[in-house]
Coordinates of C-alpha atoms and ligand atoms in Angstrom, one line a residue:
X17 CA 32.9 14.9 9.8
X18 CA 31.0 12.0 8.2
X19 CA 31.7 11.0 5.1
X20 CA 29.8 12.4 2.1
X21 CA 28.4 10.0 -0.7
X22 CA 30.9 10.8 -3.2
X23 CA 33.7 10.1 -0.8
X24 CA 32.0 6.7 0.3
X25 CA 31.7 5.9 -3.7
X26 CA 35.6 6.7 -4.3
X27 CA 36.5 5.2 -1.1
X28 CA 35.1 1.9 -1.9
X29 CA 36.6 2.0 -5.4
X30 CA 33.3 2.1 -7.1
X31 CA 33.8 2.0 -11.0
X32 CA 33.4 5.4 -11.9
X33 CA 30.5 5.1 -14.3
X34 CA 28.6 3.4 -11.9
X35 CA 29.9 5.9 -9.2
X36 CA 28.7 8.7 -11.4
X37 CA 25.3 7.2 -12.4
X38 CA 24.6 6.8 -8.7
X39 CA 25.4 10.6 -7.7
X40 CA 23.3 11.6 -10.7
X41 CA 20.0 9.4 -9.4
X42 CA 20.5 10.8 -5.8
X43 CA 21.3 14.5 -6.7
X44 CA 18.2 14.4 -8.9
X45 CA 16.2 12.8 -5.5
X46 CA 17.6 16.0 -3.9
X47 CA 15.7 18.0 -6.6
X48 CA 12.4 15.6 -6.1
X49 CA 12.7 16.1 -2.3
X50 CA 12.5 19.8 -2.6
X51 CA 9.3 19.3 -4.7
X52 CA 7.6 17.1 -2.3
X53 CA 8.4 19.3 0.6
X54 CA 6.7 22.4 -0.9
X55 CA 3.8 20.2 -1.6
X56 CA 0.7 22.4 -2.4
X57 CA 2.8 25.5 -2.4
X58 CA 4.4 24.1 -5.6
X59 CA 1.2 23.7 -7.4
X60 CA 2.3 20.0 -8.1
X61 CA -0.3 17.9 -6.3
X62 CA -3.1 16.2 -7.4
X63 CA -4.1 13.6 -9.9
X64 CA -3.6 13.8 -14.1
X65 CA -6.0 12.8 -16.1
X66 CA -3.7 9.8 -17.4
X67 CA -3.1 6.6 -16.3
X68 CA 0.3 4.6 -16.3
X69 CA 1.2 1.1 -17.9
X70 CA -0.3 -0.1 -14.3
X71 CA -3.7 1.2 -15.0
X72 CA -2.7 3.6 -12.0
X73 CA -3.8 7.4 -12.2
X74 CA -0.9 9.1 -12.5
X75 CA 0.0 12.3 -9.9
X76 CA 1.6 15.1 -11.2
X77 CA 4.6 14.6 -9.1
X78 CA 4.9 11.0 -10.5
X79 CA 5.4 12.0 -13.9
X80 CA 7.5 15.1 -13.1
X81 CA 9.8 12.7 -11.1
X82 CA 10.2 10.5 -14.0
X83 CA 11.1 13.2 -16.4
X84 CA 13.6 14.5 -14.3
X85 CA 15.2 11.3 -13.7
X86 CA 15.0 10.6 -17.6
X87 CA 16.6 13.9 -18.6
X88 CA 19.5 14.1 -15.7
X89 CA 20.3 10.5 -15.9
X90 CA 20.6 10.6 -19.7
X91 CA 23.9 12.6 -19.2
X92 CA 25.7 9.8 -17.4
X93 CA 28.2 8.3 -19.6
X94 CA 27.8 4.5 -18.6
X95 CA 24.1 4.7 -18.9
X96 CA 22.8 2.7 -21.8
X97 CA 18.9 2.7 -21.2
X98 CA 16.4 3.2 -18.4
X99 CA 13.1 1.8 -17.5
X100 CA 10.2 3.2 -15.1
X101 CA 7.3 2.1 -13.4
X102 CA 5.6 5.3 -15.3
X103 CA 6.5 4.2 -19.0
X104 CA 5.4 1.3 -21.0
X105 CA 8.5 0.9 -23.0
X106 CA 12.2 1.0 -22.2
X107 CA 14.3 4.2 -22.9
X108 CA 17.2 3.8 -24.7
X109 CA 19.9 6.0 -24.1
X110 CA 23.1 5.3 -25.9
X111 CA 24.1 2.1 -28.0
X112 CA 25.7 -1.1 -26.0
X113 CA 29.1 -1.5 -26.9
X114 CA 31.6 -4.2 -26.5
X115 CA 32.5 -1.9 -23.2
X116 CA 29.1 -2.7 -21.5
X117 CA 27.4 0.0 -19.4
X118 CA 24.6 0.1 -17.1
X119 CA 20.7 -0.3 -17.1
X120 CA 18.8 1.9 -14.8
X121 CA 15.2 1.0 -13.3
X122 CA 13.2 3.0 -11.1
X123 CA 10.0 3.8 -9.3
X124 CA 10.2 7.4 -9.4
X125 CA 7.6 8.2 -6.3
X126 CA 6.6 5.0 -4.9
X127 CA 3.6 5.3 -2.6
X128 CA 2.4 8.5 -4.5
X129 CA -1.2 8.1 -3.5
X130 CA 0.2 9.2 -0.3
X131 CA 1.3 12.8 -1.4
X132 CA -1.9 14.3 -1.2
X133 CA -2.0 13.6 2.6
X134 CA 1.6 14.3 3.7
X135 CA 2.8 10.6 4.3
X136 CA 6.4 9.6 3.6
X137 CA 7.3 8.3 -0.1
X138 CA 9.9 7.3 -2.0
X139 CA 12.1 6.8 -5.2
X140 CA 13.3 3.1 -5.7
X141 CA 16.3 2.5 -8.1
X142 CA 18.1 -0.7 -9.5
X143 CA 21.0 -0.8 -11.5
X144 CA 21.9 -4.1 -14.0
X145 CA 24.7 -4.6 -15.8
X146 CA 24.1 -4.0 -19.8
X147 CA 25.1 -6.8 -21.9
X148 CA 28.5 -6.4 -24.0
X149 CA 27.5 -6.1 -27.9
X150 CA 30.5 -7.2 -30.4
X151 CA 28.5 -4.6 -32.7
X152 CA 27.0 -1.6 -31.2
X153 CA 23.3 -1.7 -30.9
X154 CA 20.5 0.2 -29.3
X155 CA 19.5 -1.6 -25.9
X156 CA 16.3 -4.1 -26.4
X157 CA 13.7 -5.0 -23.8
X158 CA 15.3 -8.5 -23.5
X159 CA 18.6 -6.9 -22.1
X160 CA 16.5 -6.0 -19.1
X161 CA 15.2 -9.2 -18.3
X162 CA 17.8 -10.4 -15.6
X163 CA 17.3 -11.7 -12.1
X164 CA 17.5 -9.8 -9.5
X165 CA 20.7 -11.2 -8.0
X166 CA 22.3 -9.7 -11.3
X167 CA 21.9 -6.4 -9.7
X168 CA 25.2 -4.4 -9.2
X169 CA 23.6 -1.7 -6.9
X170 CA 20.1 -0.9 -5.4
X171 CA 18.7 1.8 -3.3
X172 CA 15.9 4.1 -2.2
X173 CA 15.3 7.7 -1.0
X174 CA 12.6 8.3 1.4
X175 CA 11.2 11.5 1.4
X176 CA 10.0 11.5 5.1
X177 CA 11.0 14.0 8.1
X178 CA 14.5 13.2 6.8
X179 CA 15.4 12.7 3.5
X180 CA 17.5 9.5 3.6
X181 CA 19.1 7.3 0.9
X182 CA 19.8 3.6 1.4
X183 CA 22.3 2.0 -0.6
X184 CA 24.3 -1.1 -1.6
X185 CA 26.6 -1.9 -4.2
X186 CA 26.6 -5.6 -3.1
X187 CA 29.1 -5.3 -0.4
X188 CA 26.7 -4.0 2.6
X189 CA 24.2 -1.4 3.2
X190 CA 24.6 2.1 4.1
X191 CA 22.6 5.1 4.8
X192 CA 23.2 8.8 3.9
X193 CA 21.2 11.7 5.0
X194 CA 20.5 15.1 2.8
X195 CA 21.8 17.9 4.9
X196 CA 19.2 20.6 3.9
X197 CA 21.5 23.5 4.6
X198 CA 24.4 21.9 2.2
X199 CA 22.8 19.9 -0.1
X200 CA 25.6 17.3 0.8
X201 CA 24.6 13.6 1.3
X202 CA 26.1 12.9 4.8
X203 CA 26.8 8.9 5.6
X204 CA 24.4 8.5 9.1
X205 CA 24.7 4.6 8.9
X206 CA 27.4 2.1 8.0
X207 CA 26.8 -1.4 7.4
X208 CA 23.0 -1.7 8.5
X209 CA 21.9 -5.1 9.6
X210 CA 18.2 -6.0 10.2
X211 CA 17.6 -8.2 13.6
X212 CA 16.9 -11.5 12.6
X213 CA 13.9 -11.8 14.9
X214 CA 10.8 -9.4 15.1
X215 CA 7.5 -9.2 16.6
X216 CA 6.3 -6.4 14.0
X217 CA 4.4 -7.1 10.6
X218 CA 3.5 -4.8 8.0
X219 CA 0.5 -6.3 5.9
X220 CA -2.8 -4.3 4.3
X221 CA -5.3 -6.2 6.9
X222 CA -8.3 -5.6 5.0
X223 CA -7.0 -8.2 2.5
X224 CA -7.4 -11.0 4.7
X225 CA -10.0 -12.8 3.1
X226 CA -8.4 -12.8 -0.4
X227 CA -4.9 -14.3 0.8
X228 CA -3.5 -18.0 0.4
X229 CA -4.4 -20.3 3.5
X230 CA -0.2 -19.8 4.6
X231 CA -0.3 -16.2 4.9
X232 CA -3.8 -16.1 6.4
X233 CA -2.8 -18.4 9.1
X234 CA 0.4 -16.5 9.7
X235 CA -1.5 -13.2 10.4
X236 CA -4.3 -14.7 12.1
X237 CA -1.6 -16.6 14.7
X238 CA 0.1 -13.0 15.0
X239 CA -3.6 -11.7 15.8
X240 CA -3.8 -14.3 18.6
X241 CA -0.6 -13.0 20.3
X242 CA 0.6 -14.6 23.4
X243 CA -2.6 -16.7 23.7
X244 CA -1.9 -18.4 20.6
X245 CA 0.6 -21.3 19.3
X246 CA 3.6 -18.7 19.3
X247 CA 3.2 -17.3 22.7
X248 CA 3.9 -14.1 22.1
X249 CA 2.2 -10.7 21.2
X250 CA 2.8 -9.0 17.7
X251 CA 2.4 -5.6 16.6
X252 CA 1.2 -4.2 13.3
X253 CA 2.2 -1.2 10.9
X254 CA 1.1 -0.1 7.5
X255 CA 2.1 2.8 6.0
X256 CA 0.7 2.0 2.4
X257 CA 4.2 3.4 0.9
X258 CA 6.6 0.5 0.5
X259 CA 9.7 2.6 1.0
X260 CA 8.4 4.1 4.3
X261 CA 7.2 0.7 5.3
X262 CA 10.6 -1.1 4.2
X263 CA 13.1 1.5 5.5
X264 CA 11.2 1.2 9.2
X265 CA 12.2 -2.5 8.7
X266 CA 15.7 -1.7 7.8
X267 CA 16.2 0.3 11.0
X268 CA 14.4 -1.6 13.4
X269 CA 13.5 -5.1 11.9
X270 CA 10.1 -6.4 11.1
X271 CA 8.3 -8.2 8.0
X272 CA 6.6 -6.7 5.0
X273 CA 4.1 -8.6 3.3
X274 CA 2.7 -7.6 0.0
X275 CA 1.3 -11.7 -0.7
X276 CA -0.7 -13.0 -4.0
X277 CA -4.2 -12.8 -3.5
X278 CA -7.4 -14.3 -4.9
X279 CA -8.6 -10.7 -6.4
X280 CA -6.7 -11.3 -9.4
X281 CA -5.5 -14.8 -9.2
X282 CA -3.3 -14.5 -12.5
X283 CA -1.2 -11.8 -10.9
X284 CA 1.6 -12.9 -8.6
X285 CA 0.5 -10.0 -6.4
X286 CA 0.6 -6.0 -6.5
X287 CA 4.0 -5.4 -6.5
X288 CA 6.3 -5.0 -9.4
X289 CA 9.5 -7.0 -9.6
X290 CA 11.9 -5.2 -11.4
X291 CA 11.9 -1.9 -9.9
X292 CA 10.5 -2.3 -6.4
X293 CA 11.0 -6.1 -5.3
X294 CA 14.3 -6.7 -6.4
X295 CA 16.2 -3.5 -5.4
X296 CA 14.2 -3.8 -2.2
X297 CA 15.2 -7.4 -1.8
X298 CA 18.9 -7.0 -2.6
X299 CA 18.9 -4.1 0.2
X300 CA 17.2 -6.5 2.9
X301 CA 19.6 -9.7 2.0
X302 CA 22.6 -7.3 2.0
X303 CA 21.6 -6.2 5.4
X304 CA 21.4 -10.0 6.6
X305 CA 17.3 -10.3 5.9
X306 CA 15.5 -12.5 3.6
X307 CA 13.0 -11.7 0.7
X308 CA 10.5 -14.4 -0.2
X309 CA 7.8 -14.6 -2.9
X310 CA 6.1 -17.9 -1.7
X311 CA 8.1 -20.2 -3.6
X312 CA 11.8 -19.0 -3.1
X313 CA 14.0 -16.3 -3.2
X314 CA 12.7 -13.3 -4.7
X315 CA 16.5 -12.2 -6.3
X316 CA 16.3 -15.9 -8.1
X317 CA 12.7 -15.1 -9.6
X318 CA 12.3 -15.9 -13.3
X319 CA 12.1 -12.7 -15.2
X320 CA 9.6 -12.8 -18.1
X321 CA 8.4 -9.5 -18.4
X322 CA 9.4 -5.8 -17.6
X323 CA 6.4 -4.6 -15.4
X324 CA 5.8 -8.5 -14.1
X325 CA 4.4 -8.4 -10.6
X326 CA 5.4 -10.7 -7.5
X327 CA 4.5 -11.6 -4.1
X328 CA 6.6 -10.1 -1.7
X329 CA 7.5 -11.1 2.1
X330 CA 10.8 -9.7 3.1
X331 CA 12.7 -8.5 6.2
X332 CA 14.0 -10.0 9.5
X333 CA 15.5 -13.5 8.4
X334 CA 14.0 -15.7 11.3
X335 CA 10.5 -14.5 10.5
X336 CA 10.8 -14.9 6.8
X337 CA 12.0 -18.4 7.3
X338 CA 9.0 -19.4 9.6
X339 CA 6.6 -17.7 7.0
X340 CA 8.7 -19.8 4.2
X341 CA 7.7 -23.1 6.3
X342 CA 4.0 -22.2 6.6
X343 CA 4.1 -22.1 2.8
X344 CA 5.8 -25.2 2.3
X345 CA 3.5 -27.2 4.9
X346 CA 0.4 -25.7 3.3
Ligands
P6P410 P1 -2.5 -0.8 -0.6 C1 1.9 2.1 -3.1 O1 1.0 2.3 -4.1 C2 2.5 0.7 -3.3 O2 2.8 0.2 -4.8 C3 3.5 0.2 -2.2 O3 4.3 1.4 -2.1 C4 2.9 0.1 -1.0 O4 3.4 -0.7 -0.3 C5 1.3 -0.8 -1.5 O5 1.0 -0.1 -2.8 C6 0.1 -0.1 -0.7 O6 -1.1 -0.8 -1.7 O7 -3.2 -2.0 -1.6 O8 -2.3 -1.1 0.8 O9 -3.1 0.6 -1.0

């Protein structure tokens, strides 16, 4: 009988408050999955009048998912505060104490523009250690501004043909699939490793004219295939749902690029560091891959703002190393 998530966490000696927080997040994702599956039957499709801090039109399910995570995770005893793509400010839950605890960050429904067209979407989450405080005090924004390498756990749930959790606690990457009959999360992969080589890249090619020379050169050589300097043909995928594109890479290799582009030069890219790039980069590195931001490892990127954006190039280690060399020689 496959291991379930609770037994996996217990077997791997996960700190009890961390295990409880992870189980609470994932059980909430079970409920989000049920809403996603109902689609138009559930009257939760479509957009709201509101915009999030990113200036993106919020889908009903974005806000519903966000509120579900806030409400349910607040009960997890080790949780000090939360932050979300859908909220301008942090969401304090309980005071920091000398015992420490955890900070939870999430993109409650990444790829939500795909909801109305029935394409896979997902929830991404990151867990950071809460600082210890000599005297009890509420968490502050500055407590969240930790580099990605400080994460104690990261994961995503992809709402696709299967509902699957991919999780790391810093000691390898494992996958659990939701059994729709029992509601249990059963382990379906242990010790996921990303093949170091690949012939498959994922990028929104319509942005080619906006990219930096290194990225444009990389993609043009891929397009040249066996007639070009690398002498091999490549395949391209772009689901426009980071969770779905990254899950494919976790399962069969590849590289995912959402690089800086000239449309908004002051922004490092489109994707957010704290609750998209950092959790995905920890998962990818733990699976033997690499995650690069155009200058260095994403997990080492300086953090200055909760909603800062970053250029993302991640996946098969040898291919990311090739992309890094192109940046160094540009
Ligand atoms: P584009 C979804 O909105 C998202 O944040 C990621 O999930 C996805 O990879 C990217 O944006 C898609 O962006 O510009 O291709 O629509």
